[in-house]
Short mmCIF file of N, CA and C in Angstrom, two decimals:
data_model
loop_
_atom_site.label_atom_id
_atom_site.label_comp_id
_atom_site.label_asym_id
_atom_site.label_seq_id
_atom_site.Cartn_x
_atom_site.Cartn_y
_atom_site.Cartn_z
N UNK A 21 -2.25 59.95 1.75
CA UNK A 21 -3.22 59.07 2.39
C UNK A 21 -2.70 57.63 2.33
N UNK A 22 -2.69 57.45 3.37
CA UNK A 22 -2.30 55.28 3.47
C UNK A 22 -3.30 54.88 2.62
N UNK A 23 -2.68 53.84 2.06
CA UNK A 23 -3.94 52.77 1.51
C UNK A 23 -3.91 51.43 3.15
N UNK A 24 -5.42 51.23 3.36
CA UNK A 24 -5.49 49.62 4.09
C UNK A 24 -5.17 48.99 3.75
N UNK A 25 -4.58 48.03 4.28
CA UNK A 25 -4.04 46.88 3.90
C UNK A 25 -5.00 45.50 4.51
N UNK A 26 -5.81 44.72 3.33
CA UNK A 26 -6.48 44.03 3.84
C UNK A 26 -5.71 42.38 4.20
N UNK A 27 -6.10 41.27 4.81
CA UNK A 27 -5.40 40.63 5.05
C UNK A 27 -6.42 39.06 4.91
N UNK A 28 -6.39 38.16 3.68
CA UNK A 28 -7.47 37.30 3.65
C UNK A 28 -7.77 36.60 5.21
N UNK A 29 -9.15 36.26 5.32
CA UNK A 29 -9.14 35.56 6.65
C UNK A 29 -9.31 33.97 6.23
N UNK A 30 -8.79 33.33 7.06
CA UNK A 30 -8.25 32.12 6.99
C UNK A 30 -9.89 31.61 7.02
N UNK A 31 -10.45 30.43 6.47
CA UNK A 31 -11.89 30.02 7.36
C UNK A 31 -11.94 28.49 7.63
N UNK A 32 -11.42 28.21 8.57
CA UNK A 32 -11.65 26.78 8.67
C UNK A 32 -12.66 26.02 9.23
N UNK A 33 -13.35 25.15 8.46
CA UNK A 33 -14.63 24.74 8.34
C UNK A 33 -14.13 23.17 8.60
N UNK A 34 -15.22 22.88 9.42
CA UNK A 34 -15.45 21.36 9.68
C UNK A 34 -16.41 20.15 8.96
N UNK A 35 -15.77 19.31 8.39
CA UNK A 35 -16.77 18.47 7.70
C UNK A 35 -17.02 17.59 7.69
N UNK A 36 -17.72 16.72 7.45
CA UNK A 36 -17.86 14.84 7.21
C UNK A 36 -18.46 14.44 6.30
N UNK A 37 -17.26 13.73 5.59
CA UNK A 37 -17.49 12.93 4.13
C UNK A 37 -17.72 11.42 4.17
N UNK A 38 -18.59 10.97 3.78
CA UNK A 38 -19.59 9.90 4.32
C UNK A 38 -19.27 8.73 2.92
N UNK A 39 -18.48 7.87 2.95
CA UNK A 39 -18.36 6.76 1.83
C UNK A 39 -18.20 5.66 2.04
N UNK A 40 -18.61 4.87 1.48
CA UNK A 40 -18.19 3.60 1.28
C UNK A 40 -17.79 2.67 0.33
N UNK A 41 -17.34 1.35 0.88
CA UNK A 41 -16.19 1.25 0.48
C UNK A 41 -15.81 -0.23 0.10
N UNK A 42 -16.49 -0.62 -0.84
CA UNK A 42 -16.89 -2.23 -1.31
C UNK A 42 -15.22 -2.97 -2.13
N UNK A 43 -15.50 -4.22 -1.85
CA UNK A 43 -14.83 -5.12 -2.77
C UNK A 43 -15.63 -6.57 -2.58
N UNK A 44 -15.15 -6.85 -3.78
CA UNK A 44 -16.06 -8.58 -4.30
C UNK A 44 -15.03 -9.35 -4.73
N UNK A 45 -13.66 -8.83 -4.78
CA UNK A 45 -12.65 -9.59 -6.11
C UNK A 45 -11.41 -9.46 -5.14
N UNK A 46 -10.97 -10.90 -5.50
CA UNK A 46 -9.27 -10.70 -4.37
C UNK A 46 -9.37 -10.86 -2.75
N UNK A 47 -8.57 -10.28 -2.52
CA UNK A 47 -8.36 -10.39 -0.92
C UNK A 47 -8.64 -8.72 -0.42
N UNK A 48 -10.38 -8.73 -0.45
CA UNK A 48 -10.98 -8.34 0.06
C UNK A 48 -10.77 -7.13 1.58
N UNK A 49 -10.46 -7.76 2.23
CA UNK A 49 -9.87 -6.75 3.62
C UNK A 49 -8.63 -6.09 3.49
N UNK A 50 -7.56 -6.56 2.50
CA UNK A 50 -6.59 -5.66 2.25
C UNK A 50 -6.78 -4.64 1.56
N UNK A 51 -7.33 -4.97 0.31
CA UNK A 51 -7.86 -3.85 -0.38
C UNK A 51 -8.94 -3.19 -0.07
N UNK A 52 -9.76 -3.05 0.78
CA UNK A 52 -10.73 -2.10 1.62
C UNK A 52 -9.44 -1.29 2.85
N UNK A 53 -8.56 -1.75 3.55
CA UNK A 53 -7.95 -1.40 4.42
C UNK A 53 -6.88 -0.19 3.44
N UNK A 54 -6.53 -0.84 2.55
CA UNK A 54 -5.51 -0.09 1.63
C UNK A 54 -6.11 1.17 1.41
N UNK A 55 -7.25 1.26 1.02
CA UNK A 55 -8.20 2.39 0.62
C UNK A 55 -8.10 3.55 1.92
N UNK A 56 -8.64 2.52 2.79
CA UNK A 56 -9.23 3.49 4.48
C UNK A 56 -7.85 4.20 4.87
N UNK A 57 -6.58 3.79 4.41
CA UNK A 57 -5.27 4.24 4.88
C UNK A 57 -5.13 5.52 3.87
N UNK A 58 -5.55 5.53 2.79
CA UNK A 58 -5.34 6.64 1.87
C UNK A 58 -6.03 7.91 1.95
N UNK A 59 -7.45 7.64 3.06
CA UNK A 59 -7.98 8.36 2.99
C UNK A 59 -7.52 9.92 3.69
N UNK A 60 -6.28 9.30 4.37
CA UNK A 60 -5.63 10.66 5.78
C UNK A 60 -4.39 11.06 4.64
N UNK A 61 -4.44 11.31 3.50
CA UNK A 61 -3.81 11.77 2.50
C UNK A 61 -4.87 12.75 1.34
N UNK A 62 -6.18 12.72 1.78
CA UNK A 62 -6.45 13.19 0.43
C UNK A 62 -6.45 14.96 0.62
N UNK A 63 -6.06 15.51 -0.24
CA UNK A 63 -5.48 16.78 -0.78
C UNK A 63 -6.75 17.52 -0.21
N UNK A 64 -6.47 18.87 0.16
CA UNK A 64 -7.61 20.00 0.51
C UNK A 64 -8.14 19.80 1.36
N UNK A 65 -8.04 19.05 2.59
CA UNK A 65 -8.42 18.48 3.68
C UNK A 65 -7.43 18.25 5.02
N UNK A 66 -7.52 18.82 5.62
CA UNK A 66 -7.01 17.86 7.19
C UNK A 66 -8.05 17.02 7.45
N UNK A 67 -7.93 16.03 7.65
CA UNK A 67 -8.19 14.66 8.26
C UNK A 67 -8.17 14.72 9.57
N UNK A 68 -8.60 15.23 10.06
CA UNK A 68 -8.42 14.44 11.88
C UNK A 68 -8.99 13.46 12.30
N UNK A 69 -10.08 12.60 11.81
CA UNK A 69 -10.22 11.16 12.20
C UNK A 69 -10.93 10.33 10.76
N UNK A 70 -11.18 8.88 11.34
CA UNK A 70 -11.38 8.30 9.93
C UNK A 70 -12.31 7.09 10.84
N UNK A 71 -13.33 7.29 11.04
CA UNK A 71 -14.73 6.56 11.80
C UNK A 71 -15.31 5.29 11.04
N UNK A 72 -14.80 4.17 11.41
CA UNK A 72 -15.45 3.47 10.75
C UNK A 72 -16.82 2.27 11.02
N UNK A 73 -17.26 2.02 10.20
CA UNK A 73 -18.92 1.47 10.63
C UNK A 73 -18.29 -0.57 10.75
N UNK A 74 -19.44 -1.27 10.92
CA UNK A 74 -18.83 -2.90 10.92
C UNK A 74 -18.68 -3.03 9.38
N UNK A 75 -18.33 -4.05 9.57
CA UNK A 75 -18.66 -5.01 7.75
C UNK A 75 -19.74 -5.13 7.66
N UNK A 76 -19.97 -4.73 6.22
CA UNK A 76 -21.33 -5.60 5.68
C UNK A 76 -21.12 -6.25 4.97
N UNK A 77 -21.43 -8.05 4.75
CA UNK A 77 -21.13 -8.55 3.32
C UNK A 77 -22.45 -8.37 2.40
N UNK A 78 -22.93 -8.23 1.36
CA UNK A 78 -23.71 -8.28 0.51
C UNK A 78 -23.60 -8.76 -1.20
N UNK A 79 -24.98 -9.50 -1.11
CA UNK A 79 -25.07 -9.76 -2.79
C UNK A 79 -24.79 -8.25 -3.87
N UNK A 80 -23.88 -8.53 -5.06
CA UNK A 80 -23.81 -7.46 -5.55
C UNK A 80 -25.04 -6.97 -6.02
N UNK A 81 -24.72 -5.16 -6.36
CA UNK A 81 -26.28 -4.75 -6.89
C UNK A 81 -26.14 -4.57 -8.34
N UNK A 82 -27.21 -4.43 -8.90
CA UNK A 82 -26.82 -3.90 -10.64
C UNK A 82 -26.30 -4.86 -11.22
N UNK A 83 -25.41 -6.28 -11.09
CA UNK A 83 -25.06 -7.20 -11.88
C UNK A 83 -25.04 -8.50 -11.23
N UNK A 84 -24.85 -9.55 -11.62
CA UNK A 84 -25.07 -11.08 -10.81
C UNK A 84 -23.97 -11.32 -10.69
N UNK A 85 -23.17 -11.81 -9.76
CA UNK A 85 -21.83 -12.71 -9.80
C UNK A 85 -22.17 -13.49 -8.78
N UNK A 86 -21.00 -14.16 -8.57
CA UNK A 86 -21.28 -15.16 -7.46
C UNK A 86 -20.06 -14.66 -6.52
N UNK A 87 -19.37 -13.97 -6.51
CA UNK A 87 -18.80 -12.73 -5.42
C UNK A 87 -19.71 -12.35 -4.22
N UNK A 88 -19.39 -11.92 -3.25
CA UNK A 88 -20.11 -11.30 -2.91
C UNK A 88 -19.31 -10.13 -1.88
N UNK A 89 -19.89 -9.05 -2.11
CA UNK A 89 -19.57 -7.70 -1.68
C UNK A 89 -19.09 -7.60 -0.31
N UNK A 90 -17.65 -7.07 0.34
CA UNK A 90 -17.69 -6.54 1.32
C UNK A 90 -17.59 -5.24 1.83
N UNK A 91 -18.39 -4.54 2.44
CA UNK A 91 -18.79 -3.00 2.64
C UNK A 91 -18.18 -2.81 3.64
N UNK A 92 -17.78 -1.64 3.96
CA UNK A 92 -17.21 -0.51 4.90
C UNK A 92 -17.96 1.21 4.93
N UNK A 93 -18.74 1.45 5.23
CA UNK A 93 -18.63 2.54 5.86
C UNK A 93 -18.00 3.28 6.27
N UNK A 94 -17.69 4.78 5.91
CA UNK A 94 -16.30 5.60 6.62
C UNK A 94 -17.14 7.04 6.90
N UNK A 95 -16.62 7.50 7.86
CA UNK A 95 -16.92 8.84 7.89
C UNK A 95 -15.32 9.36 8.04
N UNK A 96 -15.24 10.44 7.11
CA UNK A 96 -14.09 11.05 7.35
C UNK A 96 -14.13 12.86 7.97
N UNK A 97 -13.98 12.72 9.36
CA UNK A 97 -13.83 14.23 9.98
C UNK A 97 -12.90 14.82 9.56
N UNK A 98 -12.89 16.16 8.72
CA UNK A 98 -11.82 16.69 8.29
C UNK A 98 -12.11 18.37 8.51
N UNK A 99 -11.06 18.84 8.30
CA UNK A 99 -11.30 20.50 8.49
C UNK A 99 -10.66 21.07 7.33
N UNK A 100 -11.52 21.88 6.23
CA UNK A 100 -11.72 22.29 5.36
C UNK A 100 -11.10 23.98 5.06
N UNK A 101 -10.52 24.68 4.13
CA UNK A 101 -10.16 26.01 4.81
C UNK A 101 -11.47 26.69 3.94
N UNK A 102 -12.09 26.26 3.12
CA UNK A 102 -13.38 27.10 2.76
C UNK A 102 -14.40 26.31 2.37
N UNK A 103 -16.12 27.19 1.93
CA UNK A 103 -16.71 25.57 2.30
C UNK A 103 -16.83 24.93 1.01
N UNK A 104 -17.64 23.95 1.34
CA UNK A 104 -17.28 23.14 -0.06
C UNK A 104 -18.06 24.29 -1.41
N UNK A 105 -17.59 23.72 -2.84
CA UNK A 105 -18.22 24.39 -3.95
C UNK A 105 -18.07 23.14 -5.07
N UNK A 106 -19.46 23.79 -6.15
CA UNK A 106 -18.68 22.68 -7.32
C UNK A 106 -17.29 22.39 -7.69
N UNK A 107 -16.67 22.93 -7.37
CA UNK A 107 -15.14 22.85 -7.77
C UNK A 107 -14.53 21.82 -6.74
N UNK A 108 -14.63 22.05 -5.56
CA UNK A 108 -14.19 21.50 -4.37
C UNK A 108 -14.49 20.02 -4.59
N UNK A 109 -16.19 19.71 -5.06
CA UNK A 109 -16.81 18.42 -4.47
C UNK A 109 -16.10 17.41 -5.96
N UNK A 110 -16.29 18.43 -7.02
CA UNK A 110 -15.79 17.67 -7.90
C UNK A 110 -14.10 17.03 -7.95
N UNK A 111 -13.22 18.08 -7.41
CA UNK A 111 -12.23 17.40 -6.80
C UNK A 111 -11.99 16.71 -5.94
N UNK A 112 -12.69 16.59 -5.44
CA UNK A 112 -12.95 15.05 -4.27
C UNK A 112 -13.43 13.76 -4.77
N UNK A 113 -14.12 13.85 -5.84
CA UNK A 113 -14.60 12.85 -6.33
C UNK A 113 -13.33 12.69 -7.23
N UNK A 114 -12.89 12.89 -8.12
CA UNK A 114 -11.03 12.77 -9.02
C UNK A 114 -10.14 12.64 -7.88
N UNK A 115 -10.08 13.00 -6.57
CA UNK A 115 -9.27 12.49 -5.44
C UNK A 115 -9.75 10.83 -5.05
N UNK A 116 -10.25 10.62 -4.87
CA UNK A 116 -11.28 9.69 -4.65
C UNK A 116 -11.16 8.33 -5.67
N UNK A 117 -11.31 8.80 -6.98
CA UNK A 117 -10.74 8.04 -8.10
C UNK A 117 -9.42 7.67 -8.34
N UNK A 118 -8.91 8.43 -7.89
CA UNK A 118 -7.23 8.41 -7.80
C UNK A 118 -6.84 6.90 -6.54
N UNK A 119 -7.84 7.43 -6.21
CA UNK A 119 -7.08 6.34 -4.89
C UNK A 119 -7.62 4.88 -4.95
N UNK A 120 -8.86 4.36 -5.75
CA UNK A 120 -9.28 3.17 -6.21
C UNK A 120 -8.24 3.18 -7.23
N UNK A 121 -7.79 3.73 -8.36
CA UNK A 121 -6.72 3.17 -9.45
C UNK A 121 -5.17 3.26 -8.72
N UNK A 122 -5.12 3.80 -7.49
CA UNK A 122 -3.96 3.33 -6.98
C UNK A 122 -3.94 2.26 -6.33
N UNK A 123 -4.97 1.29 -6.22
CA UNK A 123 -5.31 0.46 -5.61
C UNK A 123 -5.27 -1.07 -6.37
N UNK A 124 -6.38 -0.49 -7.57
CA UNK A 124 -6.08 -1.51 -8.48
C UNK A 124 -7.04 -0.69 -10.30
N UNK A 125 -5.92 -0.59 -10.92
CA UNK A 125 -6.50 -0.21 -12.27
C UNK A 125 -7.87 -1.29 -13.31
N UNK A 126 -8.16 -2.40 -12.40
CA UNK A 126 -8.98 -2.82 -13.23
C UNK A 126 -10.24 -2.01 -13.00
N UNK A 127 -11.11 -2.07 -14.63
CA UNK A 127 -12.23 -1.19 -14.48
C UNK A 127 -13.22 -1.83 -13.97
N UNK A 128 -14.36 -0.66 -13.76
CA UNK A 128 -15.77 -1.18 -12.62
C UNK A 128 -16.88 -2.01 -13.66
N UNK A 129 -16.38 -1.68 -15.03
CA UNK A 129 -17.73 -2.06 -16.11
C UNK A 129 -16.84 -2.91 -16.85
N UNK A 130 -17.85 -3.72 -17.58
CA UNK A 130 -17.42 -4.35 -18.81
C UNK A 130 -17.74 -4.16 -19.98
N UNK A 131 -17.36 -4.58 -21.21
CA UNK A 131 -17.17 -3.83 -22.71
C UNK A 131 -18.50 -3.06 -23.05
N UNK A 132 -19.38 -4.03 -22.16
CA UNK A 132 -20.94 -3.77 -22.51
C UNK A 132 -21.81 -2.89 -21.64
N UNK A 133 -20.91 -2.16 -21.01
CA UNK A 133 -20.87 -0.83 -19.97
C UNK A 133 -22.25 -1.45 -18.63
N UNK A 134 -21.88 -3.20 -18.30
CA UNK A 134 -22.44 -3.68 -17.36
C UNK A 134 -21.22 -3.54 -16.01
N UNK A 135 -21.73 -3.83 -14.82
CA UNK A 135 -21.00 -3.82 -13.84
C UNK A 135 -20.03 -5.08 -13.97
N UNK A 136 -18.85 -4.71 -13.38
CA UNK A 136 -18.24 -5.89 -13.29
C UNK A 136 -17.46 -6.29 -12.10
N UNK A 137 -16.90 -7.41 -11.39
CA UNK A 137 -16.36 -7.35 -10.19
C UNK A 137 -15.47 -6.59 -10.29
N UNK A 138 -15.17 -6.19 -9.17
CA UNK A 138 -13.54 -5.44 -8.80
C UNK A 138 -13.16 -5.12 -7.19
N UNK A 139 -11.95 -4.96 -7.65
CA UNK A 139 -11.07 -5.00 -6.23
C UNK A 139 -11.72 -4.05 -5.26
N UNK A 140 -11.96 -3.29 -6.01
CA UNK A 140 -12.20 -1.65 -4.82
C UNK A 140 -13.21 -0.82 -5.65
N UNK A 141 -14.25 -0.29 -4.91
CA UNK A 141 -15.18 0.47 -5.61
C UNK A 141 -15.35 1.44 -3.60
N UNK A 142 -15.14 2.79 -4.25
CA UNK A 142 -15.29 3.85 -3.27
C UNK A 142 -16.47 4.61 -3.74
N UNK A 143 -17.30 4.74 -3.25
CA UNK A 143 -18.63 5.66 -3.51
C UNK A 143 -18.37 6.89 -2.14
N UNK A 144 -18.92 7.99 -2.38
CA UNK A 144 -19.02 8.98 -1.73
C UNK A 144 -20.70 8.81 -2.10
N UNK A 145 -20.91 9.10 -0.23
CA UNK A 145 -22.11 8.97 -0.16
C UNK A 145 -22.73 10.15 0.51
N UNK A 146 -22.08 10.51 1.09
CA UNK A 146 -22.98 12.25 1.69
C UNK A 146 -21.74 12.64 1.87
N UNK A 147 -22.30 14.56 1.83
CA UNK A 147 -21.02 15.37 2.59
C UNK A 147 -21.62 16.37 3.61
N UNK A 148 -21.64 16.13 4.94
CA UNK A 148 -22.44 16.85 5.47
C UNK A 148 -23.73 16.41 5.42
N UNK A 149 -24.95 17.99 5.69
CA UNK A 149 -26.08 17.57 4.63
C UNK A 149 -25.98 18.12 3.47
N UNK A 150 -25.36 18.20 2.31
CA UNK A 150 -25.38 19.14 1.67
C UNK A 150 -25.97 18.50 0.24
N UNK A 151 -26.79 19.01 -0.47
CA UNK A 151 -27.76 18.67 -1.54
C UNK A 151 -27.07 18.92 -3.12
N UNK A 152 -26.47 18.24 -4.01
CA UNK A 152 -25.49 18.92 -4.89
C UNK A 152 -25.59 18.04 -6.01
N UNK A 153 -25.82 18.57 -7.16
CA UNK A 153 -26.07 17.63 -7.79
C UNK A 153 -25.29 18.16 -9.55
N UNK A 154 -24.75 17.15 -10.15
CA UNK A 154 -23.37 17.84 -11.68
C UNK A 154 -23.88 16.57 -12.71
N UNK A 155 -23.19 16.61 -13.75
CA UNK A 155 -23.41 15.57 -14.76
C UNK A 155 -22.34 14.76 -14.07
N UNK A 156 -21.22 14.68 -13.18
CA UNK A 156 -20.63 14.03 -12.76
C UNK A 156 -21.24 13.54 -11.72
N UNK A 157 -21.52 13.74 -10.78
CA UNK A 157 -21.27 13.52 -9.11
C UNK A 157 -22.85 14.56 -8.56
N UNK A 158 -23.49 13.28 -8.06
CA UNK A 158 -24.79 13.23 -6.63
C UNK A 158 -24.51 12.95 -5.78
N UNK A 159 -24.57 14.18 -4.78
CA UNK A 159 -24.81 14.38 -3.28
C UNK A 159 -25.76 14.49 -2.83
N UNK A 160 -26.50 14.09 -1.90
CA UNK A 160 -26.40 12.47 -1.50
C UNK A 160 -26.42 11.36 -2.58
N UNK A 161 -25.52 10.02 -2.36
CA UNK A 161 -25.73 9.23 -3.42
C UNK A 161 -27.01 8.96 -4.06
N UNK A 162 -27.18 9.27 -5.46
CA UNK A 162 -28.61 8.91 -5.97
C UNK A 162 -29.23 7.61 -5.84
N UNK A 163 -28.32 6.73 -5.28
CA UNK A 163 -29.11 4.96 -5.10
C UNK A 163 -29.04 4.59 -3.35
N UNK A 164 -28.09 5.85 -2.97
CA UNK A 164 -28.00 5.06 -1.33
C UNK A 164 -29.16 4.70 -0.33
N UNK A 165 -30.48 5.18 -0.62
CA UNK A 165 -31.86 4.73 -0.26
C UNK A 165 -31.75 3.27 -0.40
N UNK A 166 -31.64 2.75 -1.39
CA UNK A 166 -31.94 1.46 -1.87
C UNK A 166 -30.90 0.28 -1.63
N UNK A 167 -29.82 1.12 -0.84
CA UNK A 167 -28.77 0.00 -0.71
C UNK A 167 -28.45 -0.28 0.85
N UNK A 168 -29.36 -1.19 1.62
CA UNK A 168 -28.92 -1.64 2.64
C UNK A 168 -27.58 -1.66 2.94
N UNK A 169 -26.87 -1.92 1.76
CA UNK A 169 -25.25 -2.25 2.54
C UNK A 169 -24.59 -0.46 2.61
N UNK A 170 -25.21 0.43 2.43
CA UNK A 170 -24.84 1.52 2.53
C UNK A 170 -25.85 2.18 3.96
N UNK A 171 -26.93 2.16 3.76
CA UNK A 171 -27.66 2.88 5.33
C UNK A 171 -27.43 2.40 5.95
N UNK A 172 -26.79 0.93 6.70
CA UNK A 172 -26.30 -0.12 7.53
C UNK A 172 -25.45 0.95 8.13
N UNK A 173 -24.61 0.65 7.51
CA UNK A 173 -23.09 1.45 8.05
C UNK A 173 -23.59 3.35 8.07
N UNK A 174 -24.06 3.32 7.51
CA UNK A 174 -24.74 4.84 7.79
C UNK A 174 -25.63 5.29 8.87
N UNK A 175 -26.00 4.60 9.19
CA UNK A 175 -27.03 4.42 10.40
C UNK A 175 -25.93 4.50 11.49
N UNK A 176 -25.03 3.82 11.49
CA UNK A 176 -24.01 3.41 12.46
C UNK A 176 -23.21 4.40 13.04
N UNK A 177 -23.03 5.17 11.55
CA UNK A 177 -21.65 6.40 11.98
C UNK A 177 -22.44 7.35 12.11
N UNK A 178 -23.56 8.20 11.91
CA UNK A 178 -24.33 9.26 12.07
C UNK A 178 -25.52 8.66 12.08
N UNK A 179 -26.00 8.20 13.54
CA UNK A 179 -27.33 8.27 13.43
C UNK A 179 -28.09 9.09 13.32
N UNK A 180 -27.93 10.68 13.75
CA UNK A 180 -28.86 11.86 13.49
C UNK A 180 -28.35 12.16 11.82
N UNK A 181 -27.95 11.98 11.31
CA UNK A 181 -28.33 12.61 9.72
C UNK A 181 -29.26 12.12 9.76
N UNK A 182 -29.86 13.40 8.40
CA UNK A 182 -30.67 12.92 7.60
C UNK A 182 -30.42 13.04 6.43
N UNK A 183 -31.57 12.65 5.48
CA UNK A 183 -30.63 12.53 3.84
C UNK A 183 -31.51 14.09 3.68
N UNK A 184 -30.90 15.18 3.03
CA UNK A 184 -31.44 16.21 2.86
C UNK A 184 -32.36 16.37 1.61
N UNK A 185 -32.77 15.34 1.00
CA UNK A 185 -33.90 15.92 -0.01
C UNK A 185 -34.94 14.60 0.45
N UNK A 186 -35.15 13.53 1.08
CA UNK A 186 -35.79 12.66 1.62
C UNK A 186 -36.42 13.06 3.16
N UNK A 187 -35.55 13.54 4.04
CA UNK A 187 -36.20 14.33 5.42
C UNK A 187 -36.07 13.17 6.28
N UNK A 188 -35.40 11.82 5.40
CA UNK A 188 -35.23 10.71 6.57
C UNK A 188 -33.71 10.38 7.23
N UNK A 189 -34.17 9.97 8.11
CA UNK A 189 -32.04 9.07 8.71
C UNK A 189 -32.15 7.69 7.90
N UNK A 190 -30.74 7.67 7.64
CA UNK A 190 -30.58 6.44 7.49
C UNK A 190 -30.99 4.98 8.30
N UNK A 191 -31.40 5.20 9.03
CA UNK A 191 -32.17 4.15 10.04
C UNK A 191 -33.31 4.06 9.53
N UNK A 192 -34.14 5.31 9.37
CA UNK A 192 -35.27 5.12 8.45
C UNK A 192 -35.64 4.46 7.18
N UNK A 193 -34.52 5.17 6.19
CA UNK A 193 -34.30 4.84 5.23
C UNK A 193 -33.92 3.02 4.91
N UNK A 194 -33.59 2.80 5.84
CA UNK A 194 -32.92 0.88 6.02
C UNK A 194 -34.25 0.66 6.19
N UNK A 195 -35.34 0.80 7.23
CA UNK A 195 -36.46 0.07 7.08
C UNK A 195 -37.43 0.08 6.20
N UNK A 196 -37.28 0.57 5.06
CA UNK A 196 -38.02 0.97 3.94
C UNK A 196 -37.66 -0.12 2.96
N UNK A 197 -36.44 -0.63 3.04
CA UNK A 197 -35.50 -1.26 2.61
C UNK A 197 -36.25 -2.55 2.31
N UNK A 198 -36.67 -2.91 3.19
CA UNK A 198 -37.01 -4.20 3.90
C UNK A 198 -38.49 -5.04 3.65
#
């Protein structure tokens, strides 16, 4: 009797990873641009486009400086070969990290585990709609409601999302803001 011979099927899945993409410290547009260039490198992904929203400048959140924040919005269209899992999202977020300390190794906090300026701060802010939540890493960002300089540019690149445990778009979500 033959044995079958089974043959894995390939599954390629389409996605959009929704982040943004602040600096307060330095020269600002290089190091946001430096970032947006890294992003058609990150591992487990084809990249086929990299969508980006306007600037936002904003007062920082969580600490006072006299900096002030410039935001980017990104959506990154990529095609995936299976769909995402804890394993997956959490390696995106350590991909992700990788590419702010290739950018610039100073840290985001200070001794007193307050915020502190820095060159590059990348937040992942949605993936898809997908609802996911680790002691590491919240999908959807757990503060992006509250941060104009994030539904701005979110509003921009997907106006039909919605945030999947809120039931609103980010358009919505900005006027709440307010």
């Amino acid at each position: 009797m033959k044995k079958k011979k089974y043959r894995a099927l390939s599954t390629n899945v389409n996605t959009t990873v929704y982040l943004n993409i602040g600096s307060n410290k330095g020269d600002r547009p290089t190091f946001i641009a430096r970032a947006v260039a890294a992003l058609y490198t990150l591992p487990g992904m084809q990249v086929e486009a990299v969508r980006l929203s306007e600037y936002v400048e904003s007062e920082p959140w969580g600490f006072c400086s006299q900096n002030a924040f410039l935001n980017l919005g990104v959506a990154v269209d990529a095609v995936i070969d299976k769909l995402w899992c804890r394993q997956s999202l959490i390696q995106l977020l350590r991909d992700i990290k990788l590419i702010e300390r290739s950018i610039s190794g100073s840290p985001h906090r200070n001794a007193d585990n307050s915020y502190a300026d820095r060159e590059i701060d990348i937040d992942i802010i949605a993936v898809d709609r997908l609802s996911f939540s680790s002691e590491e890493l919240s999908i959807p960002h757990p503060h992006m409601h509250l941060r104009p300089f994030v539904l701005q540019p979110m509003a921009e690149l997907a106006p039909g999302w919605q945030h999947p445990l809120l039931g609103a778009t980010a358009a919505e979500l900005l006027l709440s803001t307010k």
